[in-house]
Amino acid sequence: MSVFRLPGRPQAFLSSLPHFTPLARRMSTTRADLNSGPARLPELPRLPVPPLEQSVKLYLRSIAPLLLQSSGSDFEKEYQRREVWASELCAPGGLGERLQNRLIDIDRSSPNNWLDDNYWIKLAYHSARSPLPVNSNWWILLKHDRDIPAAVIEGAPETGRFTDWQLRRAATLIHRFMIFKGMLDRQEIIPDSSRSARWQRHWILDSLYGITRVPRKPHDHLNIPKRTSRHAIILARGHIYSLDILAPDHSPLPAKQIEANLWSIVNHVTLHPAAIPIGSLTGLDRDRWTDAREHLLSLDSTVNRDSLSVIEDGLFALCLDDSTRPAGLQGHIRTASTNYDGHNRWFDKSFSFIVENNSRASVLGEHSPCDALIAAIITDFVLAEGVGPGLCDPTVKAASHDSENLGWKKLEWVTDQRISQFIQDSKSTVEAISKDSDCDLLIFDKYGTDYIKRSVRHSPDAYIQMAIQLAWFRQVGTVVSTYETGLTRLFKHGRTETIRTLSSESYAWVKAMDSEEDCHLIYNLFIQAISAHNSYTKKASLGRAFDRHFLGLRLQHRPSEDGTLPELFTDPVFAESSEWQLSTSGISAGERFIGTGFGCFGRGYGINYLVAPSRITFGIETKHSDPRTSASQFSEHLSQALIDIRILCERATGKRPYSSPSPDSMRSESSNYRTKKCENSSAAPFPSFHHRMILSVPSFVYLGFFFLYDSPTTTHCIKKIP
């Protein structure tokens, strides 16, 4: 669950570090302000409880396109019914006021905020009983280390062996990961000198290092990290080890020492028979994993408890795979997301490095403690330096045989046939999830943020969200509720809020894109859709959206005292508006990442995107079992949508940036589009359908639009051939 908001001014980050370049400044959803300086700000403000009427009005506007699509000529009547229900909910002394007051009381008694302290993690994540792979885990595919010879990366080492470059890269990743933590602990980076930095420090220190999700009925919980932990968890061929990666003074161990220790571990692995892969149990559904864990503890409450505690307290996990399967992009995605059958993973850890035996690497994370943005910030730092030039040092490997105490310990288990059956069930479960998961990675390299910001001067995030809307509309023929994750990072322990991308403005625009309307009108509708998205984004970042608020209100309902829920909440349209068939999120531009991904919400698509100056990368996930969807087909629609939007902008404005690809050259790659001459039209710049309480941008914006963007009669717009 794809995170993030609010633009900030550029800041220097870690400029003193060699070879480090900051995360590219991203669109408003993902850019992190990594500020520095000695000043300390006052405590972050509390997440507000929005006014009831404000949330209800915003909700009514959000469902207008769904009502218009389903009701047609009855739209006015259906909309007025919801207005009546809204008035009843907001009536003085009514049920809505009681629910609001109860929520305010909850907030006043909460140490940080009403949402995070009481509800969010439990309801959004830990009450779900589905297996974690794909459903709750996210993944990041890392680019190859530039210091490792291409022949190593392109090769396919023999399955069943660990390699020099694999362990060298793993040691480097660990060392850099712990350098970041040390600098963070000392406030050498991200000091408490800005609100954004304080927000980041909380989520990194308290929600990433040393965090593990632990199964429990009826809902899971997160273990409390120990500040004294100095070890990581190493998984190899199903064996699990604890490895010290920090010195007693908590300084990071040198990379060469970590490499030698890893060699000592894999040497131990090769000398012992295959282990019982206890880590596979974490791929079960959460109730079955709870049963398996409790049975494991009942077999030996000392040995098994000690091993589980070591894993849960570990700062992170490293998964060393003795194979690379297969070498292509799909193989990389499968290895990162599920490892096909869940072998050699601990899916409950908040952060895991995965390194295959040709040195290909990825990151796997558990979503509940923190979002992928936080991991992306750290991983980008980790990858800023490679393993270093030169061949692998044979003395490092030799040292692994000489030392008697290399700071590692093999975790032991007492098991029985029932545990073996649980493991087999888990492998079957994860294998089925992996086979049903339809993943694709779209690397769109026609343009990126440079063009969007400097040439057409639009918000890159809103621009991309509109492309996603158009791609869905062309593939399915309807519009659907769309979730984009917004960050409430301005607030103490703030996390996320829903940005509802679907709007009446976006609906009007996607319908017009393939119509015979004049391109000026279509472009005007596009600008309105962009403006509506930017407006909602700002509301979400300021804690003024309504999805979290409505959740809080419904949780205050007491059937014995209040009767039935308000009709506004039992309305089928309310449920439809919260079924996120497009679940989207962006993370930092990540020049060192190949791509990212996460699972879709029920049915539809899960879409994570990275935006760089000259390209946009989309990780797209859906299910083979959903007959309406196809990741590869959606990729094609999305690529074409991005091309068509650019052509629309340039035809309507008469602008094309110097040295950029021409619209004609981009269009020539597709055979089902043609140009149509734009006409100077006196048609009103508003859609003809009902727009009371729908079009939200003030009229003066539109009055200034044609002054700024009117274009010559010689420009063209794109039209789809019937």
XYZ file of C-alpha atoms in Angstrom:
722
model
C 0.000 0.000 0.000
C 1.879 2.613 -2.663
C 2.558 7.377 0.022
C 3.363 11.066 0.101
C 2.884 14.755 -0.091
C 3.748 18.369 0.178
C 6.452 19.959 -1.921
C 9.367 21.504 -0.102
C 12.275 23.637 -1.140
C 15.478 21.836 -2.220
C 17.815 20.953 0.635
C 21.394 19.723 0.652
C 21.537 16.228 2.061
C 24.695 14.423 3.039
C 26.719 16.599 0.674
C 29.889 15.811 2.575
C 29.640 12.096 1.876
C 31.693 10.781 -1.058
C 29.781 9.599 -4.103
C 26.441 10.455 -2.522
C 23.768 12.276 -4.460
C 20.448 13.020 -2.796
C 17.229 11.446 -3.865
C 16.020 13.294 -6.905
C 13.431 15.839 -5.985
C 10.164 14.033 -6.601
C 6.626 15.137 -7.161
C 4.754 16.299 -4.115
C 3.685 12.815 -3.103
C 7.117 11.494 -2.346
C 9.753 14.120 -1.862
C 11.458 13.943 1.531
C 12.927 17.106 3.056
C 16.230 15.939 4.477
C 17.099 19.120 6.327
C 20.165 19.792 8.410
C 21.081 22.303 11.046
C 21.423 22.586 14.805
C 18.151 24.347 15.575
C 15.397 22.305 17.206
C 11.790 23.079 16.496
C 8.853 22.896 18.881
C 6.889 19.654 19.042
C 4.985 18.739 15.903
C 1.293 19.702 16.008
C -1.340 17.040 16.540
C -3.263 15.508 13.680
C -6.592 17.361 13.636
C -10.074 15.929 13.888
C -11.646 17.656 10.862
C -14.984 19.484 11.202
C -17.876 17.145 10.434
C -19.544 19.331 7.805
C -16.237 19.853 5.996
C -15.670 16.103 5.657
C -19.240 15.432 4.553
C -19.097 18.079 1.824
C -15.814 16.688 0.535
C -17.276 13.179 0.505
C -20.316 14.288 -1.503
C -18.080 15.835 -4.127
C -15.968 12.685 -4.310
C -18.899 10.378 -5.132
C -20.370 12.642 -7.829
C -18.545 10.942 -10.759
C -19.582 7.476 -9.562
C -23.201 8.593 -9.272
C -23.072 10.288 -12.652
C -21.654 7.147 -14.259
C -24.240 4.807 -12.717
C -27.320 7.042 -12.612
C -27.156 8.930 -15.895
C -30.237 11.107 -16.203
C -31.226 10.300 -12.603
C -28.014 11.830 -11.296
C -29.695 14.916 -9.836
C -32.219 12.823 -7.940
C -29.606 10.395 -6.589
C -27.260 13.180 -5.594
C -30.036 14.997 -3.725
C -30.790 11.817 -1.743
C -27.205 11.820 -0.478
C -27.460 15.512 0.340
C -30.475 14.760 2.547
C -28.565 11.995 4.343
C -25.631 14.354 4.772
C -27.887 17.007 6.322
C -29.299 14.428 8.737
C -25.812 13.361 9.776
C -24.730 16.949 10.411
C -27.923 18.057 12.187
C -27.321 19.826 15.546
C -27.731 17.385 18.415
C -27.888 14.457 16.015
C -25.942 11.228 15.744
C -23.138 12.772 13.711
C -22.473 15.346 16.415
C -22.342 12.615 19.081
C -19.897 10.549 17.031
C -17.756 13.634 16.442
C -17.629 14.470 20.153
C -16.658 10.919 21.050
C -13.824 11.057 18.531
C -12.641 14.381 19.954
C -12.605 12.787 23.425
C -10.500 9.921 22.058
C -8.083 12.451 20.598
C -7.790 14.388 23.853
C -6.842 11.219 25.729
C -4.302 10.024 23.126
C -0.604 10.841 23.618
C 0.169 11.466 19.940
C -2.963 11.435 17.813
C -6.348 9.751 17.730
C -5.626 7.666 14.636
C -2.147 6.209 15.082
C -2.421 5.596 18.821
C -5.723 3.760 18.685
C -6.773 2.397 15.344
C -4.694 2.623 12.215
C -2.130 -0.183 12.287
C -4.575 -2.615 13.864
C -7.418 -1.952 11.433
C -5.500 -1.217 8.239
C -2.954 -4.029 8.572
C -2.951 -6.271 11.617
C -6.586 -7.370 11.505
C -6.103 -8.726 7.983
C -5.561 -12.477 8.034
C -4.263 -12.938 4.494
C -0.683 -14.130 3.955
C 1.843 -11.279 3.837
C 3.587 -12.050 0.502
C 2.272 -9.623 -2.146
C -0.721 -8.732 0.059
C 1.177 -6.658 2.636
C 4.821 -6.845 1.586
C 6.334 -4.296 -0.801
C 9.562 -4.748 -2.761
C 12.286 -2.665 -4.392
C 14.504 -4.024 -7.175
C 18.040 -2.659 -6.842
C 20.288 -1.797 -9.757
C 23.453 -3.793 -10.206
C 26.541 -2.650 -8.348
C 28.712 -0.675 -10.771
C 31.899 -2.075 -9.234
C 30.988 -5.703 -9.891
C 32.143 -7.016 -13.300
C 29.396 -7.236 -15.897
C 30.273 -10.860 -16.587
C 29.354 -11.730 -13.001
C 26.024 -9.929 -13.145
C 25.095 -11.293 -16.561
C 26.166 -14.806 -15.725
C 24.191 -17.508 -14.005
C 26.358 -19.153 -11.333
C 25.767 -22.780 -10.615
C 22.698 -23.330 -8.457
C 23.537 -24.530 -4.972
C 26.607 -22.397 -4.328
C 27.365 -19.015 -2.802
C 29.797 -16.677 -4.557
C 32.515 -14.156 -3.757
C 30.739 -11.164 -5.293
C 27.447 -12.112 -3.684
C 28.902 -12.010 -0.178
C 30.987 -8.945 -0.913
C 27.897 -7.058 -2.018
C 25.865 -8.328 0.936
C 28.556 -7.157 3.361
C 28.663 -3.735 1.712
C 24.884 -3.359 1.936
C 24.920 -4.279 5.628
C 27.808 -1.931 6.404
C 26.206 1.035 4.643
C 22.834 0.284 6.240
C 24.378 0.501 9.690
C 26.411 3.613 8.839
C 23.101 5.323 8.134
C 21.684 4.230 11.484
C 24.751 5.481 13.343
C 24.612 8.859 11.644
C 20.909 9.035 12.391
C 21.434 8.180 16.065
C 24.039 10.952 16.336
C 21.801 13.390 14.413
C 24.521 13.887 11.818
C 21.746 13.456 9.267
C 18.075 14.347 9.543
C 18.488 16.208 12.863
C 15.432 17.456 14.743
C 15.668 20.819 13.002
C 12.564 20.686 10.843
C 9.112 19.213 11.114
C 9.709 16.956 8.143
C 13.012 15.706 9.570
C 11.462 15.004 12.945
C 8.738 13.015 11.215
C 11.339 10.985 9.299
C 13.418 10.258 12.385
C 10.384 8.849 14.168
C 9.455 6.510 11.341
C 13.021 5.346 10.664
C 14.193 4.751 14.229
C 10.924 3.525 15.717
C 9.390 1.718 12.760
C 12.143 0.159 10.646
C 15.250 -1.008 12.516
C 14.525 -3.987 14.748
C 10.809 -4.239 13.980
C 9.015 -7.519 13.316
C 5.337 -8.249 12.835
C 4.277 -11.080 15.144
C 1.186 -13.226 14.421
C -1.607 -13.265 16.958
C -5.385 -13.758 17.024
C -7.557 -11.791 16.329
C -4.937 -9.324 15.120
C -1.151 -9.231 14.899
C 1.158 -6.903 16.793
C 4.606 -5.358 16.373
C 7.377 -6.323 18.725
C 9.008 -3.526 20.709
C 12.519 -2.998 19.294
C 15.441 -3.231 21.680
C 17.863 -0.316 21.518
C 20.604 -2.733 22.595
C 20.242 -5.011 19.562
C 23.478 -5.370 17.584
C 22.636 -8.292 15.320
C 21.006 -9.042 11.990
C 19.273 -12.235 10.897
C 20.934 -14.230 8.106
C 18.932 -16.780 6.117
C 20.724 -19.260 3.844
C 19.197 -22.467 2.449
C 16.547 -22.263 5.151
C 19.106 -22.110 7.987
C 18.785 -19.026 10.192
C 21.698 -17.329 11.950
C 22.213 -14.356 14.213
C 25.188 -12.219 13.138
C 26.635 -9.305 15.089
C 27.018 -6.343 12.746
C 27.766 -3.682 15.347
C 30.673 -3.514 17.764
C 29.949 -3.384 21.513
C 30.025 0.424 21.287
C 27.394 0.173 18.503
C 29.768 1.350 15.790
C 29.388 -0.488 12.447
C 31.790 -3.350 11.867
C 34.041 -2.967 8.792
C 32.639 -4.383 5.569
C 35.548 -6.836 5.224
C 34.908 -8.244 8.688
C 31.226 -8.678 7.899
C 32.185 -10.373 4.626
C 34.483 -12.797 6.439
C 31.731 -13.569 8.931
C 29.279 -14.234 6.108
C 31.756 -16.638 4.546
C 32.019 -18.432 7.868
C 28.230 -18.772 7.949
C 27.890 -20.115 4.386
C 30.764 -22.527 5.009
C 28.783 -23.806 7.972
C 25.692 -24.096 5.772
C 27.496 -26.192 3.148
C 28.790 -28.611 5.792
C 25.378 -29.327 7.270
C 22.287 -30.978 5.835
C 19.368 -28.905 4.667
C 17.573 -27.232 7.513
C 13.901 -27.347 8.356
C 12.922 -23.993 6.782
C 11.100 -22.398 9.706
C 11.033 -19.069 7.841
C 8.559 -20.548 5.380
C 5.930 -20.480 8.132
C 5.724 -16.691 7.775
C 4.054 -17.204 4.389
C 0.966 -18.805 5.936
C -2.228 -16.865 6.489
C -1.965 -15.078 9.819
C -4.254 -17.391 11.807
C -2.451 -20.510 10.576
C 0.920 -18.902 11.315
C -0.369 -18.079 14.816
C -1.293 -21.738 15.297
C 2.078 -22.894 13.981
C 3.979 -20.443 16.193
C 2.060 -21.468 19.304
C 2.668 -25.132 18.519
C 6.354 -24.397 17.982
C 6.534 -22.810 21.430
C 4.684 -25.739 22.988
C 7.315 -28.180 21.685
C 10.144 -26.444 23.542
C 9.429 -23.121 25.200
C 13.128 -22.452 25.805
C 14.929 -23.318 22.561
C 12.189 -22.196 20.205
C 11.337 -19.090 22.236
C 14.993 -18.032 22.263
C 15.273 -18.453 18.497
C 12.053 -16.551 17.804
C 13.107 -13.734 20.133
C 16.474 -13.393 18.406
C 14.734 -13.134 15.034
C 12.140 -10.642 16.230
C 14.792 -8.435 17.874
C 17.138 -8.504 14.864
C 17.777 -5.127 13.240
C 16.894 -6.532 9.798
C 17.232 -9.706 7.744
C 19.645 -10.718 4.993
C 18.496 -13.502 2.671
C 21.374 -15.176 0.818
C 20.059 -17.235 -2.097
C 22.335 -19.905 -3.572
C 20.788 -19.414 -7.010
C 19.671 -16.750 -9.482
C 16.335 -17.708 -10.993
C 15.676 -16.825 -13.713
C 17.961 -14.045 -14.915
C 15.321 -11.754 -16.480
C 13.219 -8.992 -14.981
C 10.305 -11.298 -14.152
C 12.692 -13.523 -12.240
C 13.940 -10.532 -10.280
C 10.371 -9.534 -9.376
C 9.408 -13.068 -8.309
C 12.529 -13.494 -6.207
C 11.929 -10.163 -4.477
C 8.202 -10.568 -3.877
C 7.728 -14.252 -3.016
C 10.833 -16.276 -3.930
C 8.267 -18.413 -5.766
C 7.385 -20.618 -2.767
C 8.481 -18.452 0.170
C 11.674 -20.396 0.868
C 14.535 -18.605 2.675
C 12.477 -15.581 3.734
C 11.096 -14.146 6.968
C 8.189 -12.131 5.568
C 7.397 -10.598 8.978
C 10.623 -8.550 9.179
C 10.136 -4.866 8.443
C 13.233 -4.806 6.202
C 15.137 -7.558 4.388
C 17.995 -7.437 1.905
C 17.918 -10.234 -0.675
C 21.139 -11.070 -2.543
C 21.246 -13.818 -5.170
C 24.404 -15.657 -6.130
C 25.134 -13.465 -9.171
C 24.962 -10.432 -6.799
C 21.501 -9.335 -7.999
C 19.799 -7.657 -5.047
C 16.439 -6.404 -3.845
C 14.680 -5.200 -0.712
C 11.555 -6.749 0.799
C 9.541 -4.910 3.430
C 6.506 -5.476 5.635
C 4.058 -2.621 5.208
C 2.493 -2.258 8.642
C 5.313 -0.548 10.598
C 6.189 1.983 7.902
C 5.769 2.775 4.229
C 8.215 2.133 1.396
C 9.246 5.800 1.250
C 11.195 5.409 4.488
C 13.000 2.328 3.205
C 13.689 4.085 -0.097
C 15.424 6.988 1.656
C 17.784 4.611 3.447
C 18.320 2.259 0.518
C 19.252 5.123 -1.784
C 21.951 6.092 0.716
C 23.118 2.480 1.005
C 23.525 2.157 -2.767
C 25.417 5.444 -3.148
C 28.682 3.503 -2.715
C 29.391 0.144 -4.288
C 31.621 -2.700 -3.227
C 34.674 -0.795 -4.410
C 37.049 -1.416 -7.307
C 39.239 -4.458 -7.650
C 38.798 -8.183 -7.462
C 37.498 -9.996 -4.412
C 40.167 -10.257 -1.724
C 41.006 -13.955 -1.150
C 42.332 -13.151 2.334
C 38.803 -12.228 3.425
C 37.519 -15.672 2.527
C 40.532 -17.272 4.185
C 39.896 -15.298 7.373
C 36.527 -16.981 7.685
C 38.309 -20.255 8.500
C 40.855 -18.829 10.932
C 38.694 -17.032 13.456
C 37.113 -19.046 16.268
C 34.551 -16.429 17.279
C 33.062 -14.496 14.396
C 30.035 -13.167 16.229
C 27.448 -15.473 14.728
C 25.200 -18.140 16.127
C 23.019 -20.711 14.420
C 19.449 -20.682 15.658
C 18.181 -24.083 16.719
C 14.656 -25.467 16.566
C 12.675 -28.314 18.050
C 10.056 -29.441 15.538
C 7.729 -32.311 14.755
C 5.647 -33.664 11.897
C 2.944 -31.062 12.448
C 5.460 -28.248 11.900
C 6.646 -29.983 8.726
C 3.051 -30.049 7.492
C 2.634 -26.351 8.288
C 5.754 -25.684 6.196
C 4.429 -27.680 3.257
C 1.105 -25.851 3.482
C 2.914 -22.518 3.481
C 4.953 -23.386 0.397
C 1.764 -24.315 -1.442
C 0.090 -21.097 -0.295
C 2.924 -18.820 -1.380
C 3.377 -20.682 -4.654
C -0.314 -20.111 -5.445
C -0.001 -16.409 -4.566
C 3.071 -16.101 -6.769
C 1.418 -17.820 -9.734
C -1.700 -15.651 -9.481
C 0.297 -12.435 -9.162
C 0.491 -10.734 -12.563
C 3.376 -8.252 -12.405
C 4.865 -5.929 -14.966
C 7.433 -3.158 -14.895
C 6.893 -0.274 -17.306
C 9.976 1.874 -17.868
C 8.635 4.863 -19.791
C 11.675 6.733 -21.121
C 10.081 9.289 -23.467
C 10.187 11.982 -20.786
C 10.059 12.555 -17.039
C 9.813 15.330 -14.470
C 12.031 17.736 -16.424
C 9.485 17.912 -19.209
C 6.395 17.910 -16.988
C 7.615 20.656 -14.671
C 9.559 22.898 -17.033
C 7.698 22.585 -20.291
C 4.026 22.074 -19.511
C 4.403 23.324 -15.921
C 2.127 20.854 -14.234
C 2.461 18.886 -11.014
C 4.244 15.647 -12.014
C 2.227 13.650 -9.523
C -1.142 14.962 -10.714
C -0.013 14.491 -14.330
C 0.855 10.836 -13.694
C -2.355 10.222 -11.789
C -4.338 11.506 -14.766
C -2.414 9.138 -17.048
C -3.404 6.242 -14.779
C -7.043 7.372 -14.915
C -6.946 7.479 -18.715
C -5.266 4.069 -18.988
C -7.932 2.445 -16.805
C -10.783 4.159 -18.670
C -9.463 2.973 -22.018
C -8.965 -0.585 -20.815
C -12.192 -1.058 -18.832
C -14.510 1.673 -20.131
C -15.509 3.031 -16.716
C -14.014 5.098 -13.919
C -13.391 3.676 -10.442
C -12.425 4.947 -7.025
C -8.697 5.503 -6.909
C -6.480 5.565 -3.844
C -3.255 7.517 -3.722
C -1.306 7.615 -0.499
C -0.731 11.070 0.929
C 1.559 11.785 3.852
C 0.438 13.673 6.928
C 4.050 14.341 7.827
C 3.319 17.794 9.248
C 1.824 16.169 12.334
C 3.106 14.234 15.317
C 3.119 10.537 14.427
C 1.233 11.404 11.256
C 1.343 8.708 8.627
C -1.048 8.656 5.696
C -4.331 9.955 4.360
C -6.266 8.966 1.273
C -5.983 11.168 -1.782
C -9.031 10.389 -3.926
C -7.808 10.814 -7.475
C -11.141 10.231 -9.180
C -13.024 13.517 -9.457
C -15.763 14.954 -11.625
C -13.036 16.904 -13.398
C -10.966 13.799 -14.167
C -14.099 11.951 -15.307
C -15.005 14.742 -17.728
C -11.471 14.780 -19.105
C -11.026 11.019 -19.679
C -14.369 10.886 -21.495
C -13.330 13.796 -23.698
C -9.847 12.492 -24.560
C -11.085 10.071 -27.203
C -14.003 12.199 -28.357
C -14.210 14.595 -31.287
C -14.111 17.652 -29.032
C -11.791 20.552 -29.822
C -8.340 20.037 -28.302
C -8.474 23.385 -26.473
C -11.536 22.187 -24.599
C -9.915 18.831 -23.852
C -6.784 20.557 -22.601
C -8.900 22.869 -20.465
C -10.582 19.823 -18.913
C -7.136 18.356 -18.277
C -6.054 21.507 -16.430
C -9.227 21.373 -14.344
C -8.513 17.729 -13.447
C -4.918 18.590 -12.506
C -6.121 21.489 -10.342
C -8.716 19.327 -8.603
C -6.080 16.714 -7.797
C -3.642 19.293 -6.466
C -6.369 20.776 -4.288
C -7.249 17.390 -2.789
C -3.588 16.595 -2.267
C -3.137 19.732 -0.214
C -6.192 18.934 1.891
C -4.884 15.437 2.605
C -1.434 16.661 3.636
C -3.018 19.150 6.046
C -5.221 16.506 7.665
C -8.365 17.884 6.022
C -9.411 14.915 3.896
C -12.206 12.664 5.105
C -11.435 8.944 4.733
C -9.556 8.575 8.021
C -12.092 10.883 9.699
C -15.041 8.797 8.505
C -13.288 5.662 9.777
C -12.934 7.269 13.191
C -16.591 8.314 13.250
C -17.855 4.844 12.362
C -15.690 3.328 15.085
C -17.443 5.511 17.665
C -20.859 4.094 16.758
C -22.563 2.102 19.531
C -25.469 0.084 18.113
C -27.121 -0.403 21.507
C -27.253 3.354 22.071
C -27.239 4.820 18.575
C -29.308 2.352 16.572
C -28.273 1.736 12.990
C -25.412 3.496 11.281
C -26.289 6.700 9.416
C -27.606 6.030 5.908
C -24.668 7.897 4.414
C -22.397 5.092 5.704
C -24.651 2.161 4.730
C -25.210 3.461 1.198
C -23.816 1.037 -1.447
C -22.168 4.041 -3.099
C -20.176 4.593 0.085
C -18.819 1.038 -0.181
C -18.144 1.439 -3.901
C -16.275 4.681 -3.306
C -13.942 2.881 -0.876
C -13.182 -0.126 -3.077
C -9.803 0.906 -4.404
C -9.568 -0.886 -7.734
C -6.712 1.476 -8.487
C -4.372 1.586 -5.499
C -1.455 3.874 -6.293
C 1.604 5.301 -4.625
C 4.906 6.874 -5.521
C 8.281 6.779 -3.828
C 11.457 8.735 -4.334
C 12.921 8.915 -7.790
C 15.513 6.306 -6.899
C 18.082 6.504 -9.698
C 19.627 3.424 -8.106
C 16.393 1.420 -8.234
C 15.183 -0.650 -11.174
C 11.601 -0.527 -9.962
C 9.219 -1.151 -7.105
C 5.946 -2.907 -6.470
C 3.174 -3.990 -4.131
C -0.030 -5.996 -4.402
C -3.379 -4.690 -5.571
C -6.273 -4.033 -3.217
C -8.619 -6.983 -3.755
C -9.223 -6.668 -7.484
C -7.820 -4.113 -9.866
C -4.234 -2.842 -9.902
C -1.565 -1.965 -7.380
C 0.654 0.675 -8.999
C 3.861 2.063 -7.555
C 5.841 4.592 -9.545
C 9.234 6.259 -9.575
C 9.631 9.538 -11.410
C 13.065 10.680 -12.569
C 14.047 13.694 -14.714
C 13.945 11.724 -17.968
C 11.812 8.645 -17.275
C 8.906 7.269 -15.267
C 8.950 3.709 -13.946
C 5.760 1.916 -12.947
C 5.524 -1.305 -10.974
C 2.127 -2.814 -11.817
C 0.529 -5.764 -10.029
C -2.823 -7.442 -10.571
C -4.185 -10.977 -10.512
C -4.323 -13.509 -13.336
C -7.601 -14.665 -11.796
C -9.241 -11.287 -12.508
C -10.573 -11.570 -16.080
C -10.820 -7.789 -16.490
C -7.187 -7.016 -15.843
C -3.783 -7.634 -17.369
C -0.585 -5.999 -16.158
C 0.998 -6.038 -19.615
C -2.088 -4.585 -21.293
C -2.382 -1.888 -18.660
C 1.288 -1.041 -19.243
C 0.524 -0.511 -22.920
C -2.474 1.696 -22.143
C -0.451 3.670 -19.617
C 2.448 4.221 -22.003
C 0.057 5.389 -24.713
C -1.761 7.649 -22.249
C 1.498 9.397 -21.345
C 2.279 9.923 -25.029
C -1.207 11.216 -25.776
C -1.219 13.633 -22.843
C 2.051 15.132 -23.999
C 0.750 15.488 -27.532
C -2.420 17.103 -26.211
C -0.443 19.622 -24.149
C 1.864 20.557 -27.004
C -0.861 20.760 -29.630
C -3.078 22.906 -27.424
C -0.335 25.267 -26.232
C 1.902 25.303 -29.295
C 4.905 24.591 -27.094
C 7.593 21.993 -27.500
C 10.813 22.076 -25.479
C 14.155 22.342 -27.245
C 15.797 19.001 -28.097
C 12.892 16.926 -26.829
C 11.283 14.175 -28.922
C 8.611 15.577 -31.182
C 4.990 14.547 -30.745
C 5.066 13.117 -34.272
C 8.054 10.904 -33.500
C 6.380 9.604 -30.360
C 3.074 9.109 -32.103
C 4.665 7.223 -34.978
C 5.253 4.327 -32.618
C 1.515 3.736 -32.394
C -0.650 2.959 -35.412
C -4.080 3.620 -33.938
C -3.843 7.372 -33.510
C -4.164 10.273 -35.927
C -4.078 14.047 -35.636
C -6.998 16.363 -35.962
C -6.685 20.076 -36.563
C -7.622 22.189 -33.566
C -10.258 24.790 -34.117
C -10.766 28.123 -32.413
C -13.927 27.297 -30.547
C -16.201 29.559 -28.623
C -17.606 26.622 -26.696
C -17.760 27.084 -22.955
C -14.682 25.647 -21.220
C -16.835 23.614 -18.850
C -18.319 20.161 -19.398
C -21.983 20.197 -20.281
C -23.105 17.831 -17.529
C -24.238 18.861 -14.073
C -21.443 20.606 -12.186
C -23.057 21.976 -9.045
C -20.761 20.998 -6.170
C -18.554 19.195 -8.694
C -16.236 21.675 -10.357
C -14.223 23.131 -7.543
C -11.612 25.412 -9.081
C -12.522 29.102 -8.651
C -13.819 30.839 -11.760
C -10.930 33.269 -11.915
C -8.618 30.350 -12.711
C -10.631 29.616 -15.822
C -10.880 33.300 -16.750
C -7.110 33.442 -16.851
C -6.704 30.159 -18.636
C -7.158 31.234 -22.245
C -5.024 34.298 -21.710
C -2.164 32.056 -20.698
C -2.739 29.003 -22.848
C -4.694 29.955 -25.963
C -2.907 28.555 -28.984
C -2.719 29.217 -32.730
C -5.143 27.663 -35.160
C -2.365 25.564 -36.647
C -1.946 23.355 -33.584
C -3.286 19.829 -33.540
C -4.728 17.411 -31.031
C -4.751 13.651 -31.002
C -7.860 11.573 -31.640
C -8.427 7.863 -31.509
C -9.594 6.229 -34.712
C -13.131 4.810 -34.274
